Coordinates of C-alpha atoms and ligand atoms in Angstrom, one line a residue:
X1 CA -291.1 42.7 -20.6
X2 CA -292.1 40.5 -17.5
X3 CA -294.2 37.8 -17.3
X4 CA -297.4 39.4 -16.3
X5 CA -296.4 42.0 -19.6
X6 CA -295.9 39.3 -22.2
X7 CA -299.1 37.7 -20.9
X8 CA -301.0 40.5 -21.5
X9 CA -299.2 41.1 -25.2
X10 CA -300.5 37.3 -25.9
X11 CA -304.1 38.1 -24.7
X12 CA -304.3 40.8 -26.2
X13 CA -303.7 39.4 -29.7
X14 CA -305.4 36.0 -28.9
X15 CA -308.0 34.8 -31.6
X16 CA -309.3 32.4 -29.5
X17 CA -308.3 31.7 -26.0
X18 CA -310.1 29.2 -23.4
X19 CA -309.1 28.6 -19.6
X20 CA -308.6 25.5 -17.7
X21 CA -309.0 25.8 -14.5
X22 CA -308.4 23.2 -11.0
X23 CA -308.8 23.4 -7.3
X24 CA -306.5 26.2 -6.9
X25 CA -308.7 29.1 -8.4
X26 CA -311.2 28.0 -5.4
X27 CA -308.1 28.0 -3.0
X28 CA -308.3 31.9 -2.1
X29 CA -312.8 31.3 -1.4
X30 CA -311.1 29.1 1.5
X31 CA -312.1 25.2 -0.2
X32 CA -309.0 23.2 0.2
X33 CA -307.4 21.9 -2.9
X34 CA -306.8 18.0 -3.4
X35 CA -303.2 17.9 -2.7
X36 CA -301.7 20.6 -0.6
X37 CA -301.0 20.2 3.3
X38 CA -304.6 21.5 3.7
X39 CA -306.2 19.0 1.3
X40 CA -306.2 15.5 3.0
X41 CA -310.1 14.8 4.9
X42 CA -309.4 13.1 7.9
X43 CA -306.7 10.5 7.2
X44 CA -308.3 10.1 3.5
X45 CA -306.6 11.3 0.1
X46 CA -309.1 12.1 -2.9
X47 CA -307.9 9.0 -5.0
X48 CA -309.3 6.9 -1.9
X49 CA -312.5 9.0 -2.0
X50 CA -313.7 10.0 -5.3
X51 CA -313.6 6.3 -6.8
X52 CA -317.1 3.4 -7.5
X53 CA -314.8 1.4 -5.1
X54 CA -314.8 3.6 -2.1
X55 CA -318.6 4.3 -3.2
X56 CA -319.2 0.4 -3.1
X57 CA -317.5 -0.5 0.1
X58 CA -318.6 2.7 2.3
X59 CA -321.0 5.0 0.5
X60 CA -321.9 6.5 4.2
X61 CA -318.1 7.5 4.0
X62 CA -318.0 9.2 0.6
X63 CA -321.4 11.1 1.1
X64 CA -320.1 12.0 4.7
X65 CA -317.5 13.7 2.3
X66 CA -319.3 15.2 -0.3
X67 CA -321.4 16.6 2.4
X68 CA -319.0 18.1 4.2
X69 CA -317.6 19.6 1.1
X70 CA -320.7 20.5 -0.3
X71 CA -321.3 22.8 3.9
X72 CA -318.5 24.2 3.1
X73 CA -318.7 25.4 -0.6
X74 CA -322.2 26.6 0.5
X75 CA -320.4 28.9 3.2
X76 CA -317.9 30.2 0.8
X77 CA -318.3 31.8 -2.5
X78 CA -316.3 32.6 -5.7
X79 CA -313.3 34.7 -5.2
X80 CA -311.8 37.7 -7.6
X81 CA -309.9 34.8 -9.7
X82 CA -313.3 33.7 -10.5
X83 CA -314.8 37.0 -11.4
X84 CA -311.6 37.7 -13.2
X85 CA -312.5 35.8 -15.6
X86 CA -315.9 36.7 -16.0
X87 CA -314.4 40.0 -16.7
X88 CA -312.3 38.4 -19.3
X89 CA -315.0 37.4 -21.1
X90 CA -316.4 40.7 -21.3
X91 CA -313.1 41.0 -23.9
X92 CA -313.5 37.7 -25.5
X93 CA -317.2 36.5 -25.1
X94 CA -316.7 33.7 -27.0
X95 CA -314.4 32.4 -24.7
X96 CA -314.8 28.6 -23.4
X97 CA -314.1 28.4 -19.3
X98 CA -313.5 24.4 -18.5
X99 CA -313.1 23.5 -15.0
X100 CA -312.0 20.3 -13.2
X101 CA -313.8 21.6 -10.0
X102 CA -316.9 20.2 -8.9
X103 CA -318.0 23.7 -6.5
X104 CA -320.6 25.3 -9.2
X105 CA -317.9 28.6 -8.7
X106 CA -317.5 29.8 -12.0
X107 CA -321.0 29.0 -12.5
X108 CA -322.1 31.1 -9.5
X109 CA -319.7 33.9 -10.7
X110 CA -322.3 34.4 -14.2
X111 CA -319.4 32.6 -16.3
X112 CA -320.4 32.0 -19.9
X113 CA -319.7 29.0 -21.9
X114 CA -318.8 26.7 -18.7
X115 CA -317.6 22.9 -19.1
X116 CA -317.6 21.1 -15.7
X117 CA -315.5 18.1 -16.4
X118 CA -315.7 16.3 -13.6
X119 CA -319.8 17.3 -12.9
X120 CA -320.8 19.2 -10.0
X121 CA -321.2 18.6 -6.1
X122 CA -324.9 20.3 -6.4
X123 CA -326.2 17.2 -8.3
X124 CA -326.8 13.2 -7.8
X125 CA -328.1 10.6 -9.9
X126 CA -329.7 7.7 -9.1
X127 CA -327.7 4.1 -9.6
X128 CA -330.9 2.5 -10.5
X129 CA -332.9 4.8 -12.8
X130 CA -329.6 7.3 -13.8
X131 CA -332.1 10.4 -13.6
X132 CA -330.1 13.1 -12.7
X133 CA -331.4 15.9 -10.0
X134 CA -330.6 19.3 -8.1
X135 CA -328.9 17.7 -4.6
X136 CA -327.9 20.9 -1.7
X137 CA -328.3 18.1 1.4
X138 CA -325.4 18.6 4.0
X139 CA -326.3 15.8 6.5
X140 CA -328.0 12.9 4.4
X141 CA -325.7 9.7 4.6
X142 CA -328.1 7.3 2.5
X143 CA -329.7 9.6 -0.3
X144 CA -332.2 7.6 -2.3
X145 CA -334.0 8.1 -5.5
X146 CA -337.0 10.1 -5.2
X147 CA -338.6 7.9 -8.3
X148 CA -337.2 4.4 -8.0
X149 CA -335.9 4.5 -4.1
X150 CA -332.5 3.1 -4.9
X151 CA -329.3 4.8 -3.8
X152 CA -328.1 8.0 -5.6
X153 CA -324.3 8.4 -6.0
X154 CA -323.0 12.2 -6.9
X155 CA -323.3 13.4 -10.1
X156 CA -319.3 13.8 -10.4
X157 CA -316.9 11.9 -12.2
X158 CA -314.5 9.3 -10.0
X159 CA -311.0 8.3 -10.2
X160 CA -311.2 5.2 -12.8
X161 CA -314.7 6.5 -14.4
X162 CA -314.6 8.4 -17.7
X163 CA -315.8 11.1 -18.6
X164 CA -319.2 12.4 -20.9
X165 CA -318.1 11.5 -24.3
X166 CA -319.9 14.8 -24.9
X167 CA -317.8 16.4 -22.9
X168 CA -314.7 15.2 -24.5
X169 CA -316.0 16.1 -27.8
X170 CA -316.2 19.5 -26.5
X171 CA -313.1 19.7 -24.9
X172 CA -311.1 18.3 -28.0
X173 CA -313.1 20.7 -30.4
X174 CA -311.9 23.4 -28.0
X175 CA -308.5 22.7 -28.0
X176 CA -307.9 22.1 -32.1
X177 CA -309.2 25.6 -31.7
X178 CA -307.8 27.8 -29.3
X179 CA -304.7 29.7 -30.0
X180 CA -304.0 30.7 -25.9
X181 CA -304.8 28.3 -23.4
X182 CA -304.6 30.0 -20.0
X183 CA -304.2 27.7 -17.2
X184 CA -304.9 28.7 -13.6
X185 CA -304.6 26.5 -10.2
X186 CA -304.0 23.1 -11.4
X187 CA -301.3 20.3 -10.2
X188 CA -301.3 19.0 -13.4
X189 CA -302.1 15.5 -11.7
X190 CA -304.7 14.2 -13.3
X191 CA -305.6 12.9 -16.5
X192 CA -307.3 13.9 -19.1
X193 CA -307.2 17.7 -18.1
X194 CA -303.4 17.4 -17.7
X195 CA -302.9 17.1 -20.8
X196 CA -304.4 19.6 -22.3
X197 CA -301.6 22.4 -22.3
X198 CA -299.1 20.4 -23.9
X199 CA -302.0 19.2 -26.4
X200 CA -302.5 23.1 -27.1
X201 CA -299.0 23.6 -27.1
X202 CA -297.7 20.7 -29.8
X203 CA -300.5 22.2 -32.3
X204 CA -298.7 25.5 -32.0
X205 CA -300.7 27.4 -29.7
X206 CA -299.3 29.3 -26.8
X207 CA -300.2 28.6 -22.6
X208 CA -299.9 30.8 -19.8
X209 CA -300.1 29.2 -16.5
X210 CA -301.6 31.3 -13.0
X211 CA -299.8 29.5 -10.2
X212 CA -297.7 30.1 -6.7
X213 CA -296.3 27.0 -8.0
X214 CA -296.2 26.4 -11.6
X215 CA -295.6 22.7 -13.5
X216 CA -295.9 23.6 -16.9
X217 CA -292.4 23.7 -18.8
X218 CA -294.6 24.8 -21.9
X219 CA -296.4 27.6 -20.3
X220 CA -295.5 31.7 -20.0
X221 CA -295.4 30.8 -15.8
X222 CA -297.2 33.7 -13.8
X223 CA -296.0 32.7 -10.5
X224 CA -298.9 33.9 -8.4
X225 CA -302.1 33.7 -6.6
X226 CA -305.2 33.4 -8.9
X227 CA -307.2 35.8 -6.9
X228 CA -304.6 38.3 -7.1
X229 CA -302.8 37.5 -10.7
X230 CA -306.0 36.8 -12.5
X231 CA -307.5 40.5 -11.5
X232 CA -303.9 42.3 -12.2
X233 CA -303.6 40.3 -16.0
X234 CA -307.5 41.5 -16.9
X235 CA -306.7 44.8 -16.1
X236 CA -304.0 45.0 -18.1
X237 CA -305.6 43.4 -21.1
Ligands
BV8_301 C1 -310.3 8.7 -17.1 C2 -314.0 14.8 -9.1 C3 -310.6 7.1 -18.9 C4 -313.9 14.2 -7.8 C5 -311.8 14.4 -10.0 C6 -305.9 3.8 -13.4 C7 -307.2 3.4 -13.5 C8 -308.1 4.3 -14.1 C9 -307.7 5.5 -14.5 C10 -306.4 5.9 -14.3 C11 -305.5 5.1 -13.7 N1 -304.3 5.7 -13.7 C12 -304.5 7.0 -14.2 C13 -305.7 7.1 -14.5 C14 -306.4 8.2 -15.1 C15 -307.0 9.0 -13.9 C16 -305.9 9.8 -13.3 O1 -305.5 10.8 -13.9 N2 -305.4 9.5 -12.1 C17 -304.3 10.2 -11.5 C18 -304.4 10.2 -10.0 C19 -303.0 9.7 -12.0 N3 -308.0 9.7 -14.4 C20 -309.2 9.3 -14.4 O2 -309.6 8.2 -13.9 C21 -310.2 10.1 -15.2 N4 -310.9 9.3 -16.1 O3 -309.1 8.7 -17.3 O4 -311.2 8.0 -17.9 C22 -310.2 5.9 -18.1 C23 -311.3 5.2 -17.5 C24 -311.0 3.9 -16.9 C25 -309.7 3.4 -17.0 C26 -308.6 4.2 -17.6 C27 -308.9 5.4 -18.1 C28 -311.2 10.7 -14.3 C29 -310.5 11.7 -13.4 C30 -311.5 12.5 -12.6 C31 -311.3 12.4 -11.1 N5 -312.2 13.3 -10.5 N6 -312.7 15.3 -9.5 C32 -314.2 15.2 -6.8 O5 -313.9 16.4 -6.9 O6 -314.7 14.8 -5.7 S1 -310.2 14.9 -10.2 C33 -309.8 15.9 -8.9 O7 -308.5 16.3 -9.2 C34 -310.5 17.3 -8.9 O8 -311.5 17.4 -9.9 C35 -309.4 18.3 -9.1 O9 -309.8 19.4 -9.7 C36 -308.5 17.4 -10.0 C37 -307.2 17.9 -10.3 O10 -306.6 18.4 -9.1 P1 -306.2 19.9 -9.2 O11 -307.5 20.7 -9.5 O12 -305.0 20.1 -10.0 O13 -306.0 20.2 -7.6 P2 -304.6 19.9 -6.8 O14 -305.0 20.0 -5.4 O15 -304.0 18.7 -7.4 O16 -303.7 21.2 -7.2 C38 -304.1 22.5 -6.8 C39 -303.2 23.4 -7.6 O17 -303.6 24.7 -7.2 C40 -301.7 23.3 -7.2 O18 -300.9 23.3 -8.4 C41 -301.4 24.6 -6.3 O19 -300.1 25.0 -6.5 C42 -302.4 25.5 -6.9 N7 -302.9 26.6 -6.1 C43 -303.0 26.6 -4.7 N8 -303.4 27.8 -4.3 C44 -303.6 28.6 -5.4 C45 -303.3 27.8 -6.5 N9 -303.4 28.3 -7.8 C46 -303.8 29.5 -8.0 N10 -304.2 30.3 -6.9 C47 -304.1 29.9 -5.7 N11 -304.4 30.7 -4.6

């Protein structure tokens, strides 16, 4: 049996699987990941970015960022990796989708039982009053808080911040649970979401990992785009 064969075999007799998913399922919708050739911003690297440092010294900078990111998720849209799962879901509708990405994607694509780790580029909150709101501008360099006038910061989770302790909770529920773990377009670079497979792997459950370059020694590796491998593994389920 290949890969894309026993993949299928451990889907198929999943009790409860759940997907993590990083830049690279957005890859194919044309959204440059963080760390391939196409993912550097000008000179800058995410780490230098996404961080209450950067924030601090040169918010003009970050939201000149986020902006431009947020133009260019608007342009694009979710690709068949995205839909794929949706699909998947159909199968196992219990199924939990968490995502590192910030690009409201899997959201967009109808997905069910969604966890956005790291928050979403579509929302600020305010660093005086911490109310949270819808944010879509493309060209505003100074946001500030329609309530209290101070400066609002995006709603996303920075290098050096942690995350929702709600969140977490979830996550960790989620992963005491699941039996398959399938894991699709992620370096495995950052922490806490890179350690989830092995997490879901030491308590005996099994991973399968979607990627054109996979790092997961634990994981069944599909080497393959998500876009393409995601569609082909659903069908065969
Ligand atoms: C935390 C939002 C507790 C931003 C992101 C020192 C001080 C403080 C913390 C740390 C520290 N040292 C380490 C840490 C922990 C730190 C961390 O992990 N740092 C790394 C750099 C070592 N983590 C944190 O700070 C986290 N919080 O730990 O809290 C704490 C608190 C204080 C002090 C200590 C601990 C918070 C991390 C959240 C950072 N925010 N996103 C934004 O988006 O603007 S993370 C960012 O990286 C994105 O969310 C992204 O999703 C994520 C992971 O990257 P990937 O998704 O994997 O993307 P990447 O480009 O790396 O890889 C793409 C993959 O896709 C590749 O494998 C490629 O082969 C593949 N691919 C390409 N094409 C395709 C494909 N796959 C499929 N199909 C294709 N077509």
């Amino acid at each position: 049996m290949n890969e894309l064969e026993q993949a299928t075999k451990r889907i198929q007799n999943a009790a409860f699987p759940a997907v993590l998913t990083g830049a690279g399922i957005s890859a194919e919708s044309g959204i440059p990941t963080f760390r391939g050739e196409e993912g550097l911003w000008k000179q800058y690297r995410a780490e230098e970015l996404a961080t209450p440092g950067a924030f601090r010294q040169n918010p003009e900078l970050v939201w000149e960022w986020y902006n431009w990111r947020r133009s260019l998720i608007l342009e694009k849209g979710p690709n068949a990796g995205h839909q794929a799962i949706v699909k998947l879901q159909e199968r196992f509708p219990q199924m939990p989708v968490i995502t590192q990405n910030v690009d409201g994607y899997h959201a967009e694509a109808g997905t069910a039982n969604l966890i956005e780790m790291h928050g979403n580029i579509f929302r600020a909150r305010c660093t005086g009053c911490f109310t949270v709101q819808e944010h879509r501008s493309v060209d505003n360099l100074r946001p500030l808080c329609p309530l209290c006038e101070k400066p609002l910061r995006p709603d996303i989770v920075w290098f050096g911040e942690s995350l929702d302790n709600g969140v977490v909770n979830s996550i960790f529920a989620i992963l005491q649970k699941t039996d398959l773990l399938i894991v699709v377009g992620t370096s495995g670079a950052v922490y806490p979401a890179a350690g989830f497979a092995s997490q879901v792997y030491d308590s005996g459950g099994a991973v399968i990992e979607v990627n054109p370059k996979p790092v997961i020694p634990c994981a069944l590796q599909i080497k393959g785009k998500a876009g393409e491998a995601l569609p082909a593994l659903v069908d065969l389920v």
